[in-house]
Every structure is written in structure tokens, then in C-alpha cells.
XYZ file of C-alpha atoms in Angstrom:
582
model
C 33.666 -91.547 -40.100
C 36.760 -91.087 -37.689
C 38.121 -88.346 -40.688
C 35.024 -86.453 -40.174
C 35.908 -84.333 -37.189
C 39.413 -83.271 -38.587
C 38.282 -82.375 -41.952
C 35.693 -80.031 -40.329
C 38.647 -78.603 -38.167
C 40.775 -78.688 -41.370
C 37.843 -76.787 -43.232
C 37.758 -74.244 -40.260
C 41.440 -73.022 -40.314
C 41.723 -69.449 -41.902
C 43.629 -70.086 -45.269
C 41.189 -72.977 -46.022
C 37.754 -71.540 -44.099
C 35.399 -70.324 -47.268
C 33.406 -66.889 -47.163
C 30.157 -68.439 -46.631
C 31.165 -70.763 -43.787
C 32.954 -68.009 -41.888
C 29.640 -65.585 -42.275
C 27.042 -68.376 -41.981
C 28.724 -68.893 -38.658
C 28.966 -65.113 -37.959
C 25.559 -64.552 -38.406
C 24.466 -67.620 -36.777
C 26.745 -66.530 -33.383
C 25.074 -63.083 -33.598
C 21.616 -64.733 -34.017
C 22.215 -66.389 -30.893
C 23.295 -63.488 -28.837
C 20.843 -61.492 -29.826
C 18.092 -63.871 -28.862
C 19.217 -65.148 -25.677
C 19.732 -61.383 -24.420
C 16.493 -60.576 -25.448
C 14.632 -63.471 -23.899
C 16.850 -62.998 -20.857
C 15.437 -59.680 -20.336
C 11.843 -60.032 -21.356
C 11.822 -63.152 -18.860
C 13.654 -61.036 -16.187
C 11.304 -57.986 -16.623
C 8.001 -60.073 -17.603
C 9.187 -62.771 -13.713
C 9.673 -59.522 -11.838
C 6.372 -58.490 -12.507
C 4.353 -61.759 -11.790
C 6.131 -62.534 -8.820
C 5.272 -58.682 -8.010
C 1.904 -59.686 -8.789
C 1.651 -62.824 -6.458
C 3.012 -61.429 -3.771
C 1.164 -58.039 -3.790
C -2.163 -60.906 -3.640
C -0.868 -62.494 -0.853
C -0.112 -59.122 1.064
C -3.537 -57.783 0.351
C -4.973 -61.049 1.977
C -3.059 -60.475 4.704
C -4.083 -56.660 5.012
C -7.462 -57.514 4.677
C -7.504 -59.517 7.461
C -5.484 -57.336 9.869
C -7.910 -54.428 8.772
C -10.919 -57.106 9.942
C -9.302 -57.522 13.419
C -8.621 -54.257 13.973
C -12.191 -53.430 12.520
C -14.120 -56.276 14.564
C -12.632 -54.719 17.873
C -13.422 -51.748 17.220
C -17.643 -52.286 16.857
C -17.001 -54.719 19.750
C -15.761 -51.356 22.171
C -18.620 -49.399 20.699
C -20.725 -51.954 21.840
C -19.278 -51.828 25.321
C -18.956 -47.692 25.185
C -22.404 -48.026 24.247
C -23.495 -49.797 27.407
C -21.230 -47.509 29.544
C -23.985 -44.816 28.429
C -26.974 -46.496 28.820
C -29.319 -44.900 31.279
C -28.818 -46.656 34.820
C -25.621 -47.886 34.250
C -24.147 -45.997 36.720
C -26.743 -47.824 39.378
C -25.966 -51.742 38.309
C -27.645 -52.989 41.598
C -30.878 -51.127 40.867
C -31.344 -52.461 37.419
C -29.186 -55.354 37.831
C -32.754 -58.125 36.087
C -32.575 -55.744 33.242
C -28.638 -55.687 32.955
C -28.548 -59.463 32.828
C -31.060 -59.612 30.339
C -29.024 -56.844 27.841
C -25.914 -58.712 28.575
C -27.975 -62.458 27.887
C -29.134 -60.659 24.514
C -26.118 -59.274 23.648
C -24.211 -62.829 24.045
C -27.379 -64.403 21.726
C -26.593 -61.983 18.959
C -22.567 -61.905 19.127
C -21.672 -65.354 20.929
C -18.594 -64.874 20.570
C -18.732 -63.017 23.810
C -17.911 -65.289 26.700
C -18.390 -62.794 29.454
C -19.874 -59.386 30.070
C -19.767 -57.469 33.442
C -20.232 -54.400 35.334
C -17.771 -53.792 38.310
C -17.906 -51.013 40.884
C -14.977 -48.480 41.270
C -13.197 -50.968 43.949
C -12.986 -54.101 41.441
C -15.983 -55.389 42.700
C -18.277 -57.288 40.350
C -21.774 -56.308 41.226
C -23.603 -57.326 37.684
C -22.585 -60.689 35.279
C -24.081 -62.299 32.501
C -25.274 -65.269 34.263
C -24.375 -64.301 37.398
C -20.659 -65.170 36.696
C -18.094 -63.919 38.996
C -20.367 -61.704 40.675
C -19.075 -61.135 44.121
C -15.536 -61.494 42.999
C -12.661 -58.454 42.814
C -11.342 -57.856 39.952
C -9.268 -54.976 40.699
C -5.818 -56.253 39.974
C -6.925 -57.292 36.056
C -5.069 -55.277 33.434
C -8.773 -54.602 31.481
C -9.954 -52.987 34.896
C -7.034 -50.800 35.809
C -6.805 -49.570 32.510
C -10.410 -48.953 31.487
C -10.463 -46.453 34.666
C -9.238 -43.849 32.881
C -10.057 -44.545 29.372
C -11.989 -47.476 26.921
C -9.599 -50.440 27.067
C -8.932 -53.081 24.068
C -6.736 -55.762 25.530
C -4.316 -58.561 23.792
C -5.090 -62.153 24.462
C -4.299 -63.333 27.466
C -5.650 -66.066 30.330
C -8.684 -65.877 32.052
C -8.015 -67.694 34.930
C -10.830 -66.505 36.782
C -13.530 -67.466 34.073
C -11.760 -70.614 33.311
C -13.086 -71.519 36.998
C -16.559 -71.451 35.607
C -16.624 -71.635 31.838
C -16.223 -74.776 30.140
C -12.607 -74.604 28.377
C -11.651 -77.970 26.387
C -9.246 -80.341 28.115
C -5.337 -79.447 28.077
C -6.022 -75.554 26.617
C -6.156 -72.445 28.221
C -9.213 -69.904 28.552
C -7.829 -67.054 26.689
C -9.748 -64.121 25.890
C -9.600 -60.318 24.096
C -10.856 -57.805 26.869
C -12.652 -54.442 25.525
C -13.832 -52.450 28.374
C -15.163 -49.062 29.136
C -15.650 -46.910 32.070
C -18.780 -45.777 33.611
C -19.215 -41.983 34.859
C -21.722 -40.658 36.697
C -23.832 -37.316 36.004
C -20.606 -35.613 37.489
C -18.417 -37.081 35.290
C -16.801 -39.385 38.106
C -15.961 -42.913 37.167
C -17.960 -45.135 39.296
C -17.440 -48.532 37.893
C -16.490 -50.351 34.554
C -18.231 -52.495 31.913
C -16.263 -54.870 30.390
C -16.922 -58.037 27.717
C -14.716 -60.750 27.150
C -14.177 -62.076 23.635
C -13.442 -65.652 23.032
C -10.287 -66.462 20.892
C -12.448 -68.437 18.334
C -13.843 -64.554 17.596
C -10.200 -64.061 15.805
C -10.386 -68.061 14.189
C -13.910 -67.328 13.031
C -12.342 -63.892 10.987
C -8.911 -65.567 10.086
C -11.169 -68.899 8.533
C -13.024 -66.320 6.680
C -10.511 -65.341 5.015
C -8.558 -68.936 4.122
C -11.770 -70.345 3.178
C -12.195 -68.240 -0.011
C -8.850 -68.818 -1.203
C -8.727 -72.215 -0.034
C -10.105 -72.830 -3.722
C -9.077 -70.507 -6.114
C -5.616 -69.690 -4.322
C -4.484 -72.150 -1.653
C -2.799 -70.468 1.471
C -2.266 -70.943 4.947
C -3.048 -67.875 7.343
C -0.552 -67.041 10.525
C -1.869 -64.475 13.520
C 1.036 -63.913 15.385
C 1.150 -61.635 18.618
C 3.219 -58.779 19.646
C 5.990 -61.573 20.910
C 5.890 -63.063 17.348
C 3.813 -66.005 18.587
C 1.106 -67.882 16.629
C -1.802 -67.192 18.483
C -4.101 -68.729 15.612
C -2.941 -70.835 12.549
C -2.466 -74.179 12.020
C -2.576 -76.234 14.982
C 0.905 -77.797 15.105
C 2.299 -74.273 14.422
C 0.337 -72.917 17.363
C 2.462 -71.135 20.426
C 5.760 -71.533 18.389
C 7.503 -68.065 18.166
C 8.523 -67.347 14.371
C 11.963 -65.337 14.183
C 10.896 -64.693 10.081
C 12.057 -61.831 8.421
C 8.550 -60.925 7.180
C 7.682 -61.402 10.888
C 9.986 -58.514 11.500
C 8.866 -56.014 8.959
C 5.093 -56.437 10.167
C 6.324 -55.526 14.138
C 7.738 -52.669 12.735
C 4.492 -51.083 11.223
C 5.673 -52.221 7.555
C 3.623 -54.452 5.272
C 4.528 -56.320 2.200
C 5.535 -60.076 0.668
C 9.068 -62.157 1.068
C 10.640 -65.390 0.032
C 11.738 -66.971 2.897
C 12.762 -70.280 4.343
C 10.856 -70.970 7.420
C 11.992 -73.224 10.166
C 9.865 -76.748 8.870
C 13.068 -76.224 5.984
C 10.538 -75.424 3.508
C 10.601 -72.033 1.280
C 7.507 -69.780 1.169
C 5.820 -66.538 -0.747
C 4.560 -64.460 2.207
C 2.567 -61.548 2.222
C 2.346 -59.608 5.677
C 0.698 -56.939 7.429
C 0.169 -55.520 10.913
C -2.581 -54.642 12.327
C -2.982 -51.007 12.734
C -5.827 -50.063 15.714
C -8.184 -47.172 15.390
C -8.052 -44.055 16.669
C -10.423 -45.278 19.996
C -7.430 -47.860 20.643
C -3.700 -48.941 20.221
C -2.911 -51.676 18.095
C -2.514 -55.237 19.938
C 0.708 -55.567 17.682
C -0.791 -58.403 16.242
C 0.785 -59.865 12.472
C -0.871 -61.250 9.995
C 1.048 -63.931 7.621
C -0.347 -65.390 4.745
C 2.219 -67.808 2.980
C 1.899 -70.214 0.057
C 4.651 -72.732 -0.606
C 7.007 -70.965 -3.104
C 7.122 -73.835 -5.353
C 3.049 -73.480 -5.699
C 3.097 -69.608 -5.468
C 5.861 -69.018 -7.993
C 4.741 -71.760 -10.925
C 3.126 -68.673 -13.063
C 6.643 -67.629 -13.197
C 8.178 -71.024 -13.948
C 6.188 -71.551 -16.437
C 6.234 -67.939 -18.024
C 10.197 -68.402 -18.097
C 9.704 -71.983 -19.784
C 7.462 -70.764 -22.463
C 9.810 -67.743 -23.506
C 12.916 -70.065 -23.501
C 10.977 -72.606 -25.415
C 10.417 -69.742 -28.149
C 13.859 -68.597 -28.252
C 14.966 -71.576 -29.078
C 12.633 -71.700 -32.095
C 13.627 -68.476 -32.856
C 17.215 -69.198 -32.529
C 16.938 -72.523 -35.535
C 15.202 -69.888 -37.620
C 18.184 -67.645 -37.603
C 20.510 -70.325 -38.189
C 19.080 -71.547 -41.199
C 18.607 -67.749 -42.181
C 22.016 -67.337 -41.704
C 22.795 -70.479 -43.496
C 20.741 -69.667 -46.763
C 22.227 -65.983 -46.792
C 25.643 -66.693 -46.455
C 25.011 -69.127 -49.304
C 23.961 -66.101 -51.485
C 26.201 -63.473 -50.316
C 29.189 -65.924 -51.213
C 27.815 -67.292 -54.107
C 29.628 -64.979 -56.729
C 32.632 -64.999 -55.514
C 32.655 -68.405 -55.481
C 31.696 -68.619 -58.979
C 34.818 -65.823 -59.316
C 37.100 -68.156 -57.720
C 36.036 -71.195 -59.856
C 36.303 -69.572 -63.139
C 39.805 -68.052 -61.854
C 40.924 -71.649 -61.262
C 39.771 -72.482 -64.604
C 41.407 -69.578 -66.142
C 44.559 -70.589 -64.502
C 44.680 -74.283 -65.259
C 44.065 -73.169 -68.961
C 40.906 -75.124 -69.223
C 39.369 -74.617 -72.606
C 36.398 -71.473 -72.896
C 36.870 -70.515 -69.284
C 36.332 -67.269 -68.782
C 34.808 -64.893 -65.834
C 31.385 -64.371 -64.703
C 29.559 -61.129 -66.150
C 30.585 -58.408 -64.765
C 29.041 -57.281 -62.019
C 30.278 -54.500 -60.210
C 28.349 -52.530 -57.547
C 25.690 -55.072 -57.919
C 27.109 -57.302 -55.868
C 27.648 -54.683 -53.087
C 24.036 -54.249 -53.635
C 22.929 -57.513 -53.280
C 25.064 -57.652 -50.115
C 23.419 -54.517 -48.635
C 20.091 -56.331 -49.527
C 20.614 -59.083 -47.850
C 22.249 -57.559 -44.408
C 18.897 -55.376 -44.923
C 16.781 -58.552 -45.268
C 18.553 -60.057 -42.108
C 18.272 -56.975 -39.919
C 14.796 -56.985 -41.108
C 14.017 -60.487 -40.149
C 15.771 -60.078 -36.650
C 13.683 -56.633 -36.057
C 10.848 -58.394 -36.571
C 11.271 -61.476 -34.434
C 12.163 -58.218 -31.979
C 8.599 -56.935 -32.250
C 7.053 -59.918 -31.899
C 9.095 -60.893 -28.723
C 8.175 -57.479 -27.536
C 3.974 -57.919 -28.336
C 4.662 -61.307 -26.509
C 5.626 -59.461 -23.762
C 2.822 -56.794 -23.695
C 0.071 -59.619 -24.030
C 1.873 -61.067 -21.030
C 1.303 -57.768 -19.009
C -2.219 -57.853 -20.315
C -2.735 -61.023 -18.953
C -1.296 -59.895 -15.354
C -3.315 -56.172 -15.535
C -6.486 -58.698 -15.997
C -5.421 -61.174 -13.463
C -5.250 -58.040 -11.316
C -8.430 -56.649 -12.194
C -10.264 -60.209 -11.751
C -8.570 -59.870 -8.383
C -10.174 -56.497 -7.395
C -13.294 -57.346 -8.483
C -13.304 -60.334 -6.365
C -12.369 -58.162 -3.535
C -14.684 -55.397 -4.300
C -17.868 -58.196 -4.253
C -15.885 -59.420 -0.603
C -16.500 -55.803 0.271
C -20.112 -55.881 -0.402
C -20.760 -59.046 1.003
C -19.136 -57.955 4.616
C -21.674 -54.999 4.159
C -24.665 -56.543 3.880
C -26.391 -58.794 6.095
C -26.521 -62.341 4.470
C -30.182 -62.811 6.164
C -32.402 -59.863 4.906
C -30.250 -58.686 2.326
C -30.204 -55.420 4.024
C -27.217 -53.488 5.103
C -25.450 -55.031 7.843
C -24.152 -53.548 11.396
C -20.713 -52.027 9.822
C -22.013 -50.708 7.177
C -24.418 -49.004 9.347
C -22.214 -47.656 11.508
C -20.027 -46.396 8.701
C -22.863 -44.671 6.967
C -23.990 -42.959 10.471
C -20.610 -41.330 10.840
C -20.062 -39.877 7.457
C -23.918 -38.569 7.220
C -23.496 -37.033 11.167
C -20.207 -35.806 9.304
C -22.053 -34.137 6.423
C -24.950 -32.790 8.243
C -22.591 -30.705 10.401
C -21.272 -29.300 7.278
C -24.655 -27.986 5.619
C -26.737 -27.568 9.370
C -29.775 -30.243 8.281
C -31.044 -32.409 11.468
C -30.284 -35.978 11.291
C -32.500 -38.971 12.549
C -32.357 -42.112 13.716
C -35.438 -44.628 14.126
C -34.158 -48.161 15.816
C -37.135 -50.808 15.699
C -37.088 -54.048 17.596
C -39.216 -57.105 17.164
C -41.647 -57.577 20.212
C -41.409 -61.310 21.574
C -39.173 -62.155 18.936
C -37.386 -64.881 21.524
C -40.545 -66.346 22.450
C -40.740 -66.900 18.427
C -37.744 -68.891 18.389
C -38.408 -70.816 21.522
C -41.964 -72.425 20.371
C -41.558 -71.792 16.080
C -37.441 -72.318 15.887
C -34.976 -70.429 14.698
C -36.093 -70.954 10.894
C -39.289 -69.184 11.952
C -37.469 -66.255 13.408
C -35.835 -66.005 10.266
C -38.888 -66.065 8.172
C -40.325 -63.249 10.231
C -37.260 -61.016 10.309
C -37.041 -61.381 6.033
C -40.599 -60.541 6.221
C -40.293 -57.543 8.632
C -37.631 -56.348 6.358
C -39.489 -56.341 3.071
C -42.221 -54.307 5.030
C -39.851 -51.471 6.444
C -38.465 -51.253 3.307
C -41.552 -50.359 1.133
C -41.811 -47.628 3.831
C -38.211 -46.375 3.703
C -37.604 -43.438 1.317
C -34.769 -44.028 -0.868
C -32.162 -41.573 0.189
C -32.433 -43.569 4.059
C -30.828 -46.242 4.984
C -32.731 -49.305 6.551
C -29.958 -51.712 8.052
C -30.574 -54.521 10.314
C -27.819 -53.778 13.229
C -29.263 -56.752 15.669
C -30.534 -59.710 16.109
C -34.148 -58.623 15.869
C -32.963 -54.718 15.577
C -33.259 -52.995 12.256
C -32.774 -49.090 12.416
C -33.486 -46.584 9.560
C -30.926 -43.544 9.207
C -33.244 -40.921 7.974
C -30.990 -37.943 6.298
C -32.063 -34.258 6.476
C -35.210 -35.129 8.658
C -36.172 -33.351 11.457
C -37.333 -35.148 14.552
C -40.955 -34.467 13.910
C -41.191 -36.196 10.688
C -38.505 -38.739 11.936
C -41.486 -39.982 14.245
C -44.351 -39.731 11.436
C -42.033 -42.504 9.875
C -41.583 -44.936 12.731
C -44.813 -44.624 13.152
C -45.826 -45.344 9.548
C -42.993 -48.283 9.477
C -45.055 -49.495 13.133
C -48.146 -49.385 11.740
C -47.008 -51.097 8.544
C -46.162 -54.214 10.333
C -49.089 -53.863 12.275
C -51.564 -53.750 9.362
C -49.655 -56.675 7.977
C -51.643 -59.126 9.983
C -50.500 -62.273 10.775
C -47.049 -63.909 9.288
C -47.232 -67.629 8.029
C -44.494 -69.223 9.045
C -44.520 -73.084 7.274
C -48.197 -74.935 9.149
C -48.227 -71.847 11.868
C -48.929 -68.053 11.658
C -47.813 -65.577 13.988
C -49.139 -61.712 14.511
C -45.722 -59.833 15.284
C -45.664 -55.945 16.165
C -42.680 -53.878 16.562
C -41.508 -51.301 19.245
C -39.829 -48.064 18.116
C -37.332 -45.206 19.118
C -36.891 -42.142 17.688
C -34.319 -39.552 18.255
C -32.674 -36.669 16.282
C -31.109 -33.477 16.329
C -29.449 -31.140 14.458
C -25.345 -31.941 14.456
C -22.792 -28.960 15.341
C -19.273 -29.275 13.548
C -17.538 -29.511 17.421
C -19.955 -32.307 17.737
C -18.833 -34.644 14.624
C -17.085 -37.436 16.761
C -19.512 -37.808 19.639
C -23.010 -37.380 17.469
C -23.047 -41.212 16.511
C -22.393 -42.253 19.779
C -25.403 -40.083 21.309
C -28.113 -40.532 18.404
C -27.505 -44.409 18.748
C -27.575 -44.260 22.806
C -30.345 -41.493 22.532
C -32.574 -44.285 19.675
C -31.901 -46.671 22.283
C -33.170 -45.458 25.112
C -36.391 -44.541 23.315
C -36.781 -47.722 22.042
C -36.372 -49.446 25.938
C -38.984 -46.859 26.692
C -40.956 -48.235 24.351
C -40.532 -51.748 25.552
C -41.439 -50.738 29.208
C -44.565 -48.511 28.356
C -46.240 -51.679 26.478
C -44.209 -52.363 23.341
C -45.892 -52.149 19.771
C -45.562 -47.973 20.069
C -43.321 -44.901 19.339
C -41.450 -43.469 21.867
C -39.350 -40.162 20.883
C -36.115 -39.542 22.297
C -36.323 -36.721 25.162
C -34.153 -33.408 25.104
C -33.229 -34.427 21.379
């Protein structure tokens, strides 16, 4: 056994190496090169693109989120711009009762609002949900100053003030998201400001809505970080650090993507990133969005792509060498059988003589088998290549699994979970592009807001469960009223409005008073052992939309349906009131 290693070393030298050995071991070398370059670059090209993949998942998260911030503000400043337009605004004192009572409902429906206010043009808060800080000047607060001269969307900061009267959990700040407005007078002079106060859990409600969903299917963690690259919401012992990350970096300046990156807990992550961008009513806050999965976790696709590919060249690679083995066999072969019988010749062995002659056949033979071996290694080739297009099927359907996932996240933040009608945004949305398109071809537009009369006094002696049995059974009624090419949304808590296209105001009010009649003739509602007879109030307002107009039109057919709709509250509720002057 201790010979064994020299005589193969012996057997290798040139003068004593035979044909076959040398081009077994040619082809076998070749085999190998070619396979490992291949596999190299289909795992290259094939880990590129699935890490591509990932990361492009984990940015869209991210930019989905940013877009809901940015989104969520802005319906919160329409709600306040809103106000700012509401008739008697501009006299808080006068109607302060009815004030409080708009700012107590508007807290009900979106509770995230800690505060809402009306200040005179000295600071001076003369109106306060709940009476809070009335009395007090405000005039050296950034939201005030600011929302002067134009609507104001504010980063969070501390509420001292408030904290002085709102209960704020033990060791933690009261810090709040300020969206205010001014208030102008028939002259156009700004005689005060309306602001509301959002509550930081607002932005942990939206940033849980997103990690909940992939909490499942695609474990992350989700980082808000503010203009000073501070965690403003995240996990709590990450909260307040400032994160000097390069992805951090790219999002402040207005750039959104993914990165591997270490981050300072030593650990290395996938992150996907994305600022948020504002809207054309208001600056951005400069707020990031981070959405990171441990790049161990994130990357084992790609691990385990490059394992399976390896695995197969190596199976691909023994196949060649015993390819090569067997052909150099057969290539060498005759001349070996030349050789022998030219040994035998020489030693004068009795009847030796030489092989039948074979001439070009054996150059044939030899072209046959290179052919059969080029063959065999452009076929492995095809197969590695189909490998790698059923990979990049696998990542296109990944992808499309992904957008359809997204697309039914899209629907579901458009329609309200309760009544399965459409939902506040997607109301608003649809307002501005039909005010948009009835500019264009000069047909009136409509708008018919309908609120539930005594719906609180529902809740307070039936519950909340009863409330929602009435409003899913208000809905169903409106909507075997509402034509099909309208759109019946529910933008309150007990506020539905129907968007009624190409209708002029006259048959706008025909159909709010069918829809109020409607629930009306429906009797009474059983809700579980108890029955209740609800009517609804109604507001009507329209007019035909000029193309200098486009911006503003929403803004004044929704404060226009409103006021109708209060008019109809005042004059006795269950009734039709039409917008004046519309």
C-alpha cells in the first residue's frame, strides 16, 4: 500500500503517462471548469436577483407606510381646513355649545385626536374640546404662528401645556402632531386659528398596521425615525436612540431603496427605506421609514438557492468524470491495441500481426466522440440554463403573489370594514377626480351627506353593537336607492354621503329625499330583544365645476353638504335641506 502513491506518480510522468490517462484527465479538468463557471454565474445572476427581490419587498413596505403618514395627515388638515370654513367659525364665542359639541364628535369618530381648539388672532384660546386650555395664550406655539399665514402640519413635539391636563403615562412625555388652519373672516382677514392635536399612538396605530401583516408571512421590524434620525416609534428599547445608518441617510435625502448594513446592536440587517414625501397642502415632516429583517432570515432564499445549484454541479461534475473516463477509454483503445500488437511484432511472438486497418475511421470515431462529449456538456448547459429560468419564474410569481397581496391591502384601506361601503379616503379621492372630470365636460356635480338622527343616544341606552347594527342596516337601505354610477361612502361615524355624478342640484335633492324617505318607510330596526325607529337628516348641495375651480370645488361642495345638513339638524332633523347659493 505505501508503493501505491509513487506508482501513480510513476504512471503520471510523460514518457510513461498512456493516451487515455492523459485525456481522461483532460477532459475531466475541462469538465470541471466548465461547470463550476457556469454554476458560478447562474448562482451570481439567479442571488442578484432574489436578493433584488427581497429587498425591493422590504422597500415597498416601507413606502407604503411613509405614503400612509403622509396620507393620514393630510385628511387630518382637511378635516381642520374644513372646520376653518364652517359657517360661524369666525364668531367662536357665539357658537362656542355647538363648537364643543363638533369638536366632542369629531374626537368620538377619530380618537386619536387629543385636542381641538379655536384661538383668537392674539393666541387666545376662546373655544376647547372640553373646555381645555380655554383662557390660556397660545401665541408663542410654533402650530399658531405658523398657521397665521397658511394651514400648518407640524412634527412631533411636547405638549407641555396639555400635558398639564391630559393624562400622559408615568415617566413619558405628551407629544403630539399639530395640523392647524387659519380662520378668515368675510374680508378675508385672519381672525383666529383652529387647530387639532394628534396623539403619537395615531403614527403607532399606522406603523402596527403595517408589521402586523407581515408579522406572519414575512417577519420584520418597522423604524419611524424623525428629521434628526431619531426613532420616534419602533421597538421600545430602540426608542429616542439616533441611528447614524447608511439607509438612514439615503431616506433624509429624498432617496428610497434597501441596504445590508450592520447596525449598532452588532447585528447585520436587509433594510428597505423610504421618506416620507408630504402633499402638495404641506411639507414633509422629514420623517423615515425603516423596515429591516435580520439578514441571516431575509437572505436564506438566497442561501439556499446557492446550495441547491452547487449541490447540482457537483452531480454534474461526477457525470463528466466518468464520461470522460469511459471516452478516453474508447478514443485510446486502438492505439493501444496498435501498441500491443507492435510489441508483439517486435518480440517475434508467433502470429502477431496488426489490427485491421483502419485508417480515417479512427479519426472518425474520434470526431464522434469529441461530438458526443460536446453534446453531452451542451446539454447539461441547457438544462442548467432552464434551471435558471424556472428559478426566475419562481421569483416573477413570488412577485406577483406579492402585488396581489398589496393590491387586496389597497382595497381593504378603501373600504370601510363596518358597512362594506367605501370608506373616508376613498371618498375623498373619488370627489377630486369626478370635480376634476366634470370641469372638463361642464356636467354639475352633487353631493348628498346624510347623518343618523340620535344616533349617540343609540349607543348610550342599546351599546355600541346596536349602533353598528343600525348603521349596516342604514347602509343596505341607501344603497338600494343609489344609482350605480354614484358613489355611497360612509365618511363618519354616523355620516354616509352619496357623490351623485352629472346630476344637477334639482334631482340631487329628489334623491336625498328618496334615500330619507327610504329609511323612513323602513319602520322600526330590531336590534337583538329591542327595536328602534331611526330617521336621517340630509344636505344637499351642487353646482356646476369651472376648470379655474378644480382644486377648491371639493373643499366647497363638502363645506357647502355640510352646512345643509346642520341646517337640517337645527330646523327639526329627519328632512332635506338644499345647500343655498349652490
Amino acid at each position: 500500500m505505501a508503493l501505491a502513491p509513487r506508482n501513480l506518480l510513476e504512471r503520471l510522468r510523460p514518457r510513461r503517462a498512456g493516451l487515455r490517462l492523459w485525456l481522461g484527465l483532460s477532459y475531466g479538468l475541462l469538465a470541471l471548469a466548465l461547470v463550476a463557471a457556469l454554476s458560478s454565474l447562474v448562482q451570481r445572476v439567479a442571488g442578484q436577483k432574489l436578493r433584488g427581490d427581497i429587498g425591493l419587498r422590504l422597500e415597498t413596505n416601507a413606502r407604503t407606510l411613509a405614503d400612509r403618514f403622509d396620507e393620514g395627515l393630510f385628511e387630518r388638515l382637511n378635516d381642520v381646513r374644513a372646520l376653518a370654513l364652517l359657517p360661524g367659525m369666525d364668531d367662536p364665542l357665539r357658537n362656542e355649545e355647538t363648537l364643543r359639541d363638533l369638536f366632542s364628535l369629531m374626537q368620538l369618530n377619530y380618537p386619536d385626536y387629543a385636542w381641538i381648539g379655536v384661538a383668537d388672532a392674539s393666541g387666545e384660546v376662546l373655544v376647547a374640546s372640553r373646555g381645555l386650555l380655554e383662557g390660556r395664550d397660545v401665541s408663542d406655539r410654533p402650530w399658531f404662528q405658523s398657521a397665521r399665514r397658511e394651514p400648518h402640519v407640524g412634527d412631533l413635539r411636547e405638549a407641555p401645556m396639555l400635558a398639564e391636563v391630559l393624562p400622559v403615562p408615568a415617566g413619558e412625555p405628551l407629544r403630539l402632531i399639530d395640523v392647524a388652519a387659519p380662520i378668515h373672516d368675510d374680508h378675508g382677514v385672519v381672525v383666529g386659528v383652529i387647530a387639532g392635536r394628534l396623539s403619537s399612538s395615531w403614527a403607532e396605530t399606522m406603523r402596527q398596521s403595517l408589521r402586523q401583516p407581515m408579522a406572519e408571512r414575512d417577519p420584520a421590524e418597522v423604524f419611524v425615525l424623525d428629521r434628526g434620525r431619531r426613532v420616534v416609534l419602533g421597538p421600545e428599547a430602540w426608542r429616542d436612540q439616533v441611528l447614524e445608518l447608511p439607509s438612514a441617510r439615503a431616506a433624509a435625502s429624498g432617496r428610497h431603496g434597501s441596504s445590508l448594513e450592520s447596525w449598532p446592536d452588532g447585528k447585520e440587517y436587509l433594510v428597505g427605506y423610504a421618506p416620507t414625501m408630504g402633499r402638495p397642502t404641506f411639507e414633509s415632516l422629514g420623517w423615515t421609514v425603516l423596515v429591516r429583517k435580520d439578514a441571516d432570515l431575509a437572505l436564506a432564499p438566497v442561501a439556499d438557492l446557492t446550495r441547491q445549484i452547487w449541490l447540482l454541479s457537483l452531480a454534474i461534475a461526477l457525470l463528466f468524470l466518468l464520461v470522460a473516463s469511459l471516452v478516453a477509454r474508447v478514443i485510446g483503445a486502438p492505439l493501444r491495441e496498435l501498441a500491443q500488437a507492435a510489441q508483439r511484432i517486435r518480440a517475434g511472438e508467433p502470429g502477431a500481426t496488426f489490427p485491421p486497418e483502419r485508417g480515417y475511421r479512427e479519426a472518425w470515431q474520434l470526431s464522434e466522440a469529441l461530438r458526443t462529449l460536446v453534446e453531452e456538456l451542451t446539454r447539461h448547459q441547457a438544462d442548467l440554463t432552464q434551471l435558471n429560468r424556472e428559478l426566475e419564474q419562481r421569483v416573477r410569481e413570488r412577485t406577483q403573489e406579492l402585488n396581489e397581496a398589496n393590491a387586496q391591502l389597497e382595497v381593504l384601506a378603501m373600504t370601510d370594514a363596518l358597512t362594506g361601503l367605501a370608506n373616508r379616503r376613498r371618498f375623498g379621492d373619488q370627489l377630486a377626480r369626478e370635480a376634476s372630470r366634470a370641469a372638463e365636460i361642464g356636467k354639475p356635480l352633487a353631493l348628498i351627506c346624510l347623518d343618523i338622527d340620535h344616533f349617540k343616544s343609540i349607543n348610550d341606552r342599546h351599546g355600541h353593537p346596536a349602533g353598528d347594527a343600525v348603521l349596516r342596516r342604514i347602509a343596505l337601505l341607501l344603497e338600494e336607492q343609489v344609482r350605480g354610477n354614484d358613489l355611497l361612502a360612509r365618511i363618519g361615524g354616523e355620516e354616509f354621503a352619496v357623490l351623485a355624478v352629472d346630476t344637477p342640484l334639482g334631482a340631487a335633492a329628489q334623491l336625498g329625499e328618496r334615500l330619507r324617505a327610504a329609511v323612513e318607510a323602513a319602520g322600526t330596526i330590531s336590534i337583538g330583544h329591542a327595536s328602534v325607529t331611526v330617521t336621517v337628516s340630509v344636505g344637499v348641495a351642487g353646482f356646476p365645476i369651472r376648470a379655474g375651480d378644480v382644486l377648491r370645488a371639493p373643499e366647497r361642495l363638502l363645506a357647502a353638504a355640510d352646512d345643509a345638513l346642520y341646517r337640517a339638524k337645527r330646523n327639526g332633523r329627519n328632512r332635506v335641506e338644499v345647500a343655498a347659493g349652490t
